[in-house]
CSV table of C-alpha atoms in Angstrom, one decimal:
chain,number,residue,atom,x,y,z
A,1204,MET,CA,58.1,-6.4,-63.0
A,1205,THR,CA,60.9,-9.2,-61.7
A,1206,PRO,CA,60.0,-12.9,-63.2
A,1207,LEU,CA,60.0,-15.1,-60.6
A,1208,PHE,CA,61.9,-17.3,-60.9
A,1209,SER,CA,65.3,-15.7,-62.6
A,1210,ALA,CA,67.7,-17.4,-65.3
A,1211,ARG,CA,69.9,-18.5,-62.5
A,1212,PRO,CA,67.7,-18.7,-59.4
A,1213,GLY,CA,69.3,-19.1,-55.4
A,1214,PHE,CA,68.4,-21.0,-52.7
A,1215,TYR,CA,65.2,-20.4,-52.4
A,1216,ARG,CA,64.1,-20.1,-55.9
A,1217,SER,CA,65.4,-23.8,-57.1
A,1218,ARG,CA,63.8,-25.0,-53.9
A,1219,LEU,CA,60.7,-22.9,-54.9
A,1220,GLY,CA,60.3,-25.4,-58.3
A,1221,LEU,CA,59.5,-28.3,-57.2
A,1222,PRO,CA,56.2,-29.1,-54.8
A,1223,GLY,CA,56.3,-29.5,-51.6
A,1224,ALA,CA,56.1,-28.2,-48.7
A,1225,VAL,CA,58.1,-26.2,-45.5
A,1226,LEU,CA,58.5,-26.6,-42.4
A,1227,ALA,CA,57.8,-23.9,-39.5
A,1228,PRO,CA,61.3,-22.5,-37.2
A,1229,MET,CA,60.1,-23.6,-33.9
A,1230,ALA,CA,61.5,-23.1,-30.7
A,1231,GLY,CA,61.4,-26.0,-28.7
A,1232,TYR,CA,60.2,-28.3,-31.7
A,1233,SER,CA,61.8,-27.7,-35.2
A,1234,ASP,CA,65.6,-29.4,-33.6
A,1235,ALA,CA,67.7,-31.5,-36.1
A,1236,PRO,CA,65.8,-34.8,-35.3
A,1237,LEU,CA,62.4,-32.8,-36.1
A,1238,ARG,CA,64.0,-31.8,-39.5
A,1239,GLN,CA,65.8,-34.8,-40.5
A,1240,LEU,CA,62.3,-36.8,-40.1
A,1241,ALA,CA,61.0,-34.0,-42.0
A,1242,ALA,CA,63.6,-33.7,-44.8
A,1243,GLU,CA,63.2,-37.3,-45.4
A,1244,GLN,CA,59.8,-36.8,-46.3
A,1245,GLY,CA,60.1,-34.1,-49.1
A,1246,ALA,CA,59.8,-30.6,-47.0
A,1247,LEU,CA,61.0,-28.0,-49.4
A,1248,TRP,CA,63.3,-26.6,-46.7
A,1249,THR,CA,63.8,-26.3,-43.0
A,1250,VAL,CA,63.8,-24.2,-40.4
A,1251,SER,CA,65.9,-23.7,-37.1
A,1252,GLU,CA,64.6,-23.1,-33.9
A,1253,MET,CA,66.2,-19.1,-33.4
A,1254,ILE,CA,69.2,-18.5,-32.3
A,1255,SER,CA,69.7,-14.8,-30.9
A,1256,ALA,CA,72.5,-12.7,-32.8
A,1257,ARG,CA,73.9,-11.3,-30.0
A,1258,GLY,CA,74.0,-14.4,-27.6
A,1259,LEU,CA,75.8,-15.9,-30.5
A,1260,VAL,CA,78.6,-12.7,-31.1
A,1261,MET,CA,78.8,-12.6,-27.5
A,1262,GLY,CA,77.8,-15.2,-25.7
A,1263,GLY,CA,81.0,-17.2,-25.9
A,1264,ASP,CA,79.1,-19.7,-28.3
A,1265,SER,CA,80.3,-22.7,-30.7
A,1266,GLU,CA,79.7,-24.2,-33.3
A,1267,ASN,CA,78.8,-27.6,-30.8
A,1268,LEU,CA,75.6,-24.8,-30.7
A,1269,SER,CA,73.1,-27.4,-30.9
A,1270,LEU,CA,70.1,-24.8,-32.2
A,1271,GLY,CA,72.4,-24.4,-35.1
A,1272,ARG,CA,74.2,-27.6,-35.1
A,1273,PRO,CA,73.3,-29.3,-38.5
A,1274,PHE,CA,72.3,-33.6,-38.2
A,1275,GLU,CA,75.0,-35.2,-40.2
A,1276,GLY,CA,74.9,-35.2,-43.5
A,1277,GLU,CA,71.8,-32.2,-43.6
A,1278,THR,CA,71.3,-30.6,-46.3
A,1279,ASN,CA,68.7,-27.8,-47.1
A,1280,ARG,CA,68.7,-26.1,-43.7
A,1281,VAL,CA,67.8,-22.4,-43.5
A,1282,VAL,CA,69.4,-20.7,-40.1
A,1283,GLN,CA,66.8,-18.1,-38.0
A,1284,LEU,CA,68.4,-15.3,-36.2
A,1285,PHE,CA,66.9,-12.8,-33.9
A,1286,GLY,CA,67.8,-9.9,-32.8
A,1287,ALA,CA,68.2,-5.7,-33.7
A,1288,GLU,CA,71.6,-4.3,-34.2
A,1289,SER,CA,72.7,-4.2,-37.5
A,1290,GLU,CA,76.5,-5.2,-36.3
A,1291,LEU,CA,75.6,-7.9,-34.7
A,1292,LEU,CA,73.5,-9.9,-36.7
A,1293,ALA,CA,75.8,-9.7,-39.8
A,1294,ARG,CA,78.3,-10.8,-37.5
A,1295,ALA,CA,75.7,-13.3,-36.7
A,1296,VAL,CA,75.5,-14.3,-40.1
A,1297,GLN,CA,79.4,-14.6,-40.8
A,1298,LYS,CA,79.3,-16.9,-37.3
A,1299,VAL,CA,76.2,-19.1,-38.7
A,1300,GLU,CA,77.5,-19.3,-42.4
A,1301,ALA,CA,81.3,-20.7,-40.7
A,1302,TRP,CA,79.8,-23.1,-38.4
A,1303,PHE,CA,77.0,-24.6,-40.2
A,1304,THR,CA,76.9,-23.9,-43.7
A,1305,PRO,CA,73.3,-23.9,-43.7
A,1306,ALA,CA,71.0,-23.1,-46.9
A,1307,ALA,CA,69.8,-19.5,-46.6
A,1308,ILE,CA,69.6,-17.5,-43.3
A,1309,ASP,CA,66.2,-16.5,-41.9
A,1310,LEU,CA,65.5,-13.0,-39.9
A,1311,ASN,CA,62.9,-13.4,-37.2
A,1312,MET,CA,60.4,-11.2,-36.9
A,1313,GLY,CA,57.2,-12.7,-35.5
A,1314,CYS,CA,58.0,-14.5,-32.3
A,1315,PRO,CA,55.7,-12.5,-30.0
A,1316,VAL,CA,57.2,-13.8,-26.9
A,1317,PRO,CA,57.4,-11.0,-24.0
A,1318,LYS,CA,61.0,-11.8,-23.0
A,1319,ILE,CA,62.6,-11.1,-26.9
A,1320,ARG,CA,61.2,-8.0,-26.3
A,1321,GLY,CA,63.4,-5.0,-27.6
A,1322,LYS,CA,65.9,-8.0,-28.6
A,1323,GLY,CA,64.2,-7.9,-32.2
A,1324,GLY,CA,61.1,-10.6,-33.4
A,1325,ALA,CA,57.5,-9.2,-33.6
A,1326,CYS,CA,58.8,-6.1,-31.8
A,1327,LEU,CA,60.3,-5.2,-35.2
A,1328,LEU,CA,57.0,-4.8,-36.6
A,1329,GLN,CA,56.8,-1.6,-34.9
A,1330,THR,CA,60.2,0.2,-36.6
A,1331,PRO,CA,60.1,-1.4,-39.4
A,1332,GLU,CA,62.9,1.1,-40.9
A,1333,VAL,CA,65.0,-0.6,-38.5
A,1334,ALA,CA,64.4,-3.9,-39.7
A,1335,PHE,CA,65.6,-3.1,-43.2
A,1336,GLU,CA,68.4,-2.0,-42.8
A,1337,LEU,CA,69.0,-5.2,-40.5
A,1338,VAL,CA,68.4,-7.4,-43.9
A,1339,GLN,CA,71.1,-4.8,-45.5
A,1340,ALA,CA,73.7,-5.8,-43.2
A,1341,MET,CA,72.3,-9.2,-43.0
A,1342,LYS,CA,73.2,-9.1,-47.1
A,1343,ALA,CA,76.6,-7.8,-47.1
A,1344,ALA,CA,77.2,-9.9,-45.0
A,1345,THR,CA,76.7,-13.2,-46.9
A,1346,THR,CA,76.7,-14.6,-50.7
A,1347,LEU,CA,73.5,-16.6,-49.5
A,1348,ASP,CA,69.6,-15.9,-50.2
A,1349,VAL,CA,68.2,-13.4,-46.5
A,1350,SER,CA,64.5,-13.9,-45.7
A,1351,ALA,CA,62.5,-12.5,-43.1
A,1352,LYS,CA,59.8,-14.1,-41.6
A,1353,ILE,CA,57.1,-11.8,-40.4
A,1354,ARG,CA,53.9,-11.6,-38.5
A,1355,LEU,CA,50.3,-9.0,-39.8
A,1356,GLY,CA,51.7,-7.0,-37.9
A,1357,TRP,CA,51.7,-6.1,-33.8
A,1358,ASP,CA,48.9,-5.0,-33.2
A,1359,HIS,CA,47.1,-4.1,-36.3
A,1360,ASP,CA,47.6,-5.6,-39.4
A,1361,ARG,CA,50.6,-3.6,-42.0
A,1362,SER,CA,51.8,-6.7,-43.7
A,1363,VAL,CA,51.9,-5.2,-46.7
A,1364,GLU,CA,53.9,-2.2,-46.1
A,1365,VAL,CA,55.7,-4.4,-44.1
A,1366,ALA,CA,56.8,-6.8,-46.6
A,1367,GLN,CA,57.4,-3.8,-49.7
A,1368,GLY,CA,60.3,-2.6,-48.2
A,1369,LEU,CA,61.8,-5.4,-47.0
A,1370,ALA,CA,62.0,-6.2,-50.9
A,1371,ALA,CA,63.3,-2.2,-51.3
A,1372,ALA,CA,65.9,-4.1,-48.8
A,1373,GLY,CA,66.3,-7.1,-50.7
A,1374,VAL,CA,65.1,-9.8,-48.9
A,1375,ASN,CA,65.1,-12.6,-51.0
A,1376,LEU,CA,61.7,-14.0,-50.0
A,1377,ILE,CA,59.5,-13.3,-46.8
A,1378,THR,CA,57.4,-15.9,-45.1
A,1379,VAL,CA,53.6,-14.5,-43.4
A,1380,HIS,CA,52.4,-16.4,-40.7
A,1381,GLY,CA,48.6,-14.9,-41.1
A,1382,ARG,CA,48.1,-13.7,-37.2
A,1383,THR,CA,49.1,-10.2,-35.4
A,1384,SER,CA,51.8,-10.4,-32.7
A,1385,ALA,CA,49.0,-9.4,-30.1
A,1386,GLN,CA,47.2,-12.8,-31.0
A,1387,ARG,CA,49.9,-14.4,-30.3
A,1388,TYR,CA,47.9,-18.2,-31.6
A,1389,THR,CA,44.9,-17.1,-31.0
A,1390,GLY,CA,41.7,-17.0,-32.8
A,1391,GLU,CA,42.3,-17.9,-36.9
A,1392,ALA,CA,45.6,-17.2,-39.4
A,1393,ASP,CA,43.8,-14.9,-42.2
A,1394,TRP,CA,45.1,-16.4,-45.0
A,1395,GLU,CA,43.1,-13.4,-47.1
A,1396,ALA,CA,45.8,-11.2,-45.8
A,1397,ILE,CA,48.6,-13.0,-46.9
A,1398,ALA,CA,47.3,-12.7,-50.3
A,1399,ARG,CA,47.6,-9.2,-50.2
A,1400,VAL,CA,51.4,-10.0,-49.6
A,1401,ALA,CA,52.0,-12.0,-51.8
A,1402,ALA,CA,49.9,-10.2,-55.1
A,1403,SER,CA,52.2,-6.7,-53.0
A,1404,VAL,CA,56.0,-7.6,-53.2
A,1405,ASP,CA,57.7,-8.9,-56.5
A,1406,VAL,CA,59.7,-11.7,-53.6
A,1407,PRO,CA,58.1,-15.1,-53.7
A,1408,VAL,CA,56.1,-15.2,-50.2
A,1409,VAL,CA,55.5,-18.3,-48.3
A,1410,GLY,CA,52.1,-18.3,-46.2
A,1411,SER,CA,52.1,-19.0,-43.2
A,1412,GLY,CA,49.3,-20.2,-40.2
A,1413,ASP,CA,46.9,-23.2,-38.6
A,1414,ILE,CA,48.1,-26.2,-41.7
A,1415,ARG,CA,46.7,-29.4,-40.2
A,1416,SER,CA,46.2,-31.6,-43.9
A,1417,ALA,CA,47.7,-31.8,-47.4
A,1418,ALA,CA,44.0,-30.8,-48.7
A,1419,GLN,CA,44.1,-27.1,-46.8
A,1420,ALA,CA,47.6,-26.7,-47.7
A,1421,ARG,CA,47.1,-27.1,-50.8
A,1422,SER,CA,43.7,-24.6,-50.6
A,1423,ARG,CA,45.9,-22.1,-49.4
A,1424,GLN,CA,48.7,-22.5,-51.3
A,1425,ALA,CA,46.2,-21.9,-54.2
A,1426,MET,CA,46.0,-18.0,-52.8
A,1427,GLY,CA,48.9,-17.2,-54.6
A,1428,VAL,CA,51.5,-18.0,-52.6
A,1429,ALA,CA,54.3,-19.7,-53.6
A,1430,ALA,CA,53.7,-22.6,-50.9
A,1431,VAL,CA,53.3,-23.0,-47.6
A,1432,MET,CA,54.9,-23.7,-43.5
A,1433,ILE,CA,53.8,-25.8,-41.7
A,1434,GLY,CA,54.8,-25.5,-38.1
A,1435,ARG,CA,52.6,-27.4,-35.4
A,1436,GLY,CA,50.2,-29.6,-37.5
A,1437,ALA,CA,53.6,-31.4,-38.1
A,1438,VAL,CA,54.6,-32.4,-35.3
A,1439,GLY,CA,53.8,-36.0,-34.8
A,1440,ASN,CA,52.6,-35.6,-38.9
A,1441,PRO,CA,55.9,-35.6,-40.6
A,1442,TRP,CA,53.9,-36.4,-43.4
A,1443,LEU,CA,52.0,-33.6,-44.6
A,1444,PHE,CA,55.5,-33.2,-46.2
A,1445,ARG,CA,55.2,-36.3,-47.9
A,1446,ALA,CA,51.8,-35.7,-49.2
A,1447,LEU,CA,52.0,-33.0,-50.7
A,1448,ALA,CA,55.8,-33.7,-52.4
A,1449,THR,CA,54.2,-36.6,-53.8
A,1450,GLY,CA,50.5,-36.1,-54.2
A,1451,ASN,CA,50.2,-39.2,-52.2
A,1452,ASP,CA,47.7,-38.4,-48.9
A,1453,HIS,CA,47.9,-42.2,-48.0
A,1454,PHE,CA,48.0,-41.6,-43.5
A,1455,PRO,CA,50.5,-44.5,-41.6
A,1456,SER,CA,49.2,-47.2,-40.2
A,1457,ALA,CA,49.7,-47.3,-36.5
A,1458,GLN,CA,52.4,-49.8,-36.9
A,1459,GLU,CA,54.3,-47.4,-39.4
A,1460,ARG,CA,53.5,-43.8,-36.9
A,1461,ALA,CA,54.8,-46.5,-34.1
A,1462,ARG,CA,58.2,-47.0,-36.0
A,1463,THR,CA,58.9,-43.3,-36.9
A,1464,ALA,CA,58.1,-42.8,-33.1
A,1465,LEU,CA,61.0,-44.5,-32.2
A,1466,ARG,CA,63.1,-43.3,-34.7
A,1467,HIS,CA,63.0,-39.7,-33.7
A,1468,ALA,CA,63.6,-40.8,-30.2
A,1469,GLU,CA,66.5,-42.7,-32.0
A,1470,LEU,CA,68.1,-39.6,-34.1
A,1471,GLN,CA,67.5,-37.5,-30.8
A,1472,THR,CA,69.6,-39.8,-28.8
A,1473,ARG,CA,72.3,-39.4,-31.9
A,1474,PHE,CA,72.3,-36.1,-31.9
A,1475,TYR,CA,73.0,-34.7,-28.6
A,1476,ASP,CA,74.5,-37.8,-27.3
A,1477,ASP,CA,74.4,-37.5,-23.4
A,1478,ASP,CA,76.5,-39.5,-21.8
A,1479,THR,CA,73.7,-39.3,-19.0
A,1480,VAL,CA,71.2,-39.9,-21.2
A,1481,ARG,CA,68.6,-38.0,-18.5
A,1482,LEU,CA,67.7,-35.6,-20.7
A,1483,THR,CA,68.0,-36.2,-23.7
A,1484,LEU,CA,64.4,-37.5,-24.7
A,1485,ARG,CA,62.7,-35.5,-22.3
A,1486,PRO,CA,61.8,-32.9,-24.8
A,1487,LEU,CA,60.1,-35.5,-26.6
A,1488,ARG,CA,57.7,-36.1,-23.8
A,1489,LYS,CA,55.5,-33.6,-25.5
A,1490,VAL,CA,56.1,-35.1,-29.1
A,1491,LEU,CA,55.7,-38.2,-28.8
A,1492,PRO,CA,51.6,-39.4,-28.3
A,1493,GLN,CA,51.3,-37.0,-30.6
A,1494,TYR,CA,52.3,-39.8,-33.6
A,1495,LEU,CA,50.2,-41.8,-31.7
A,1496,PRO,CA,46.4,-39.7,-30.9
A,1497,ASP,CA,44.5,-42.3,-31.4
A,1498,ARG,CA,46.4,-44.8,-29.1
A,1499,PRO,CA,45.6,-42.5,-26.0
A,1500,GLU,CA,46.4,-46.0,-23.3
A,1501,LEU,CA,50.1,-45.3,-24.8
A,1502,ARG,CA,50.5,-41.9,-23.6
A,1503,ASP,CA,50.8,-41.7,-19.6
A,1504,ASP,CA,54.6,-44.3,-20.8
A,1505,LEU,CA,55.5,-42.3,-23.2
A,1506,VAL,CA,55.4,-38.5,-21.2
A,1507,GLN,CA,57.0,-40.1,-18.7
A,1508,VAL,CA,60.4,-42.2,-20.4
A,1509,VAL,CA,63.9,-41.4,-19.9
A,1510,THR,CA,65.5,-43.6,-22.2
A,1511,LEU,CA,65.3,-45.0,-25.8
A,1512,ALA,CA,64.7,-48.4,-24.4
A,1513,ASP,CA,61.6,-46.5,-22.3
A,1514,VAL,CA,59.8,-46.0,-25.8
A,1515,GLU,CA,60.9,-49.1,-27.0
A,1516,ARG,CA,58.7,-50.6,-24.7
A,1517,ALA,CA,55.9,-47.5,-24.1
A,1518,LEU,CA,55.6,-48.9,-28.4
A,1519,ALA,CA,55.5,-52.1,-28.3
A,1520,PRO,CA,52.4,-53.2,-28.6
A,1521,LEU,CA,52.3,-51.8,-32.5
A,1522,LEU,CA,56.4,-52.3,-33.4
A,1523,ALA,CA,55.9,-56.0,-32.2
A,1524,PRO,CA,55.3,-57.2,-36.3
A,1525,PRO,CA,52.3,-60.2,-36.3
A,1526,GLY,CA,53.4,-63.1,-35.1
A,1527,GLY,CA,56.9,-61.8,-33.7
A,1528,ALA,CA,58.1,-59.2,-31.3
A,1529,VAL,CA,61.2,-56.9,-31.5
A,1530,ALA,CA,64.7,-58.4,-30.3
A,1531,PRO,CA,65.3,-56.3,-27.2
A,1532,GLY,CA,67.7,-53.6,-27.7
A,1533,HIS,CA,67.0,-54.0,-31.2
A,1534,SER,CA,65.1,-50.7,-33.1
A,1535,ALA,CA,62.2,-51.2,-35.0
A,1536,ALA,CA,62.1,-48.2,-37.0
A,1537,VAL,CA,62.1,-48.0,-40.6
A,1538,PRO,CA,64.8,-46.4,-42.5
A,1539,GLY,CA,63.9,-42.6,-44.0
A,1540,GLY,CA,64.2,-43.2,-47.6
A,1541,GLU,CA,61.3,-45.9,-47.1
A,1542,TYR,CA,59.0,-43.0,-46.2
A,1543,ALA,CA,60.3,-41.0,-48.5
A,1544,GLY,CA,57.9,-41.8,-51.3
């Protein structure tokens, strides 16, 4: 068995030498603004929303594609691809590397959404030998680390078999979500199964599923995984990454959370730069209330925002310092470094 950390580690092994957790790829959530917030809080790395290899190669997408485009100065970002054809994935890897300068490339083998069946994602768990060929093609196309994110199986657990095949194909890291594709997001993630995978391969294994607190993350990591990946539990709560990176579990006040919610909206506006400003903040309507679940009286306004000024108005009761007020058009957001612990 090779040692877990080599003398000259690649991206994943070098980052796993630090304390912390990983931001999961989440369609509609893990875009550049959320990745930026997670990185500021100390995430080991972040993973983009999944990108279709076929769409990237055949569909005329460019370096302006928002799914893969980095935030200015963004680092430690992994770009995730999905597909089922070796040649297209190899070409997509080359485009991603040239356009988006990622730290590593990830293959999606876990998305259970029906519309991508036959095109990759969790379907590859039914034909893992195809996935092994995909990894080999991706590895041949880049010098970057290549990883794979899997579920336990399609409708039953065959995760050890799949993980061992991926390791043999040369993958640098495996992330395991502790459910089958058939389960979607129901029931509870099976961390015992994830632990069995971690014990069965020589490459680092990251565990994923149902992490919503720092204490829970630490207990799961103690089961033998190299790190934990956090998805839905980090939406509206990027401080989870700070807690796991620093050991400081202090949860921010409502005012601090409001400032970060506003900062999220500012980052959203800066990244998407929509001249009409009519669509930019719509995706955040489902996110902003999650920063302040203990302030339900703000929800109705937060789920209707259109402009940054709308967000400022909705959060004004919390943004104003004692005895003062936020001047119109002036952000009360705190620079990210002040949250970095």
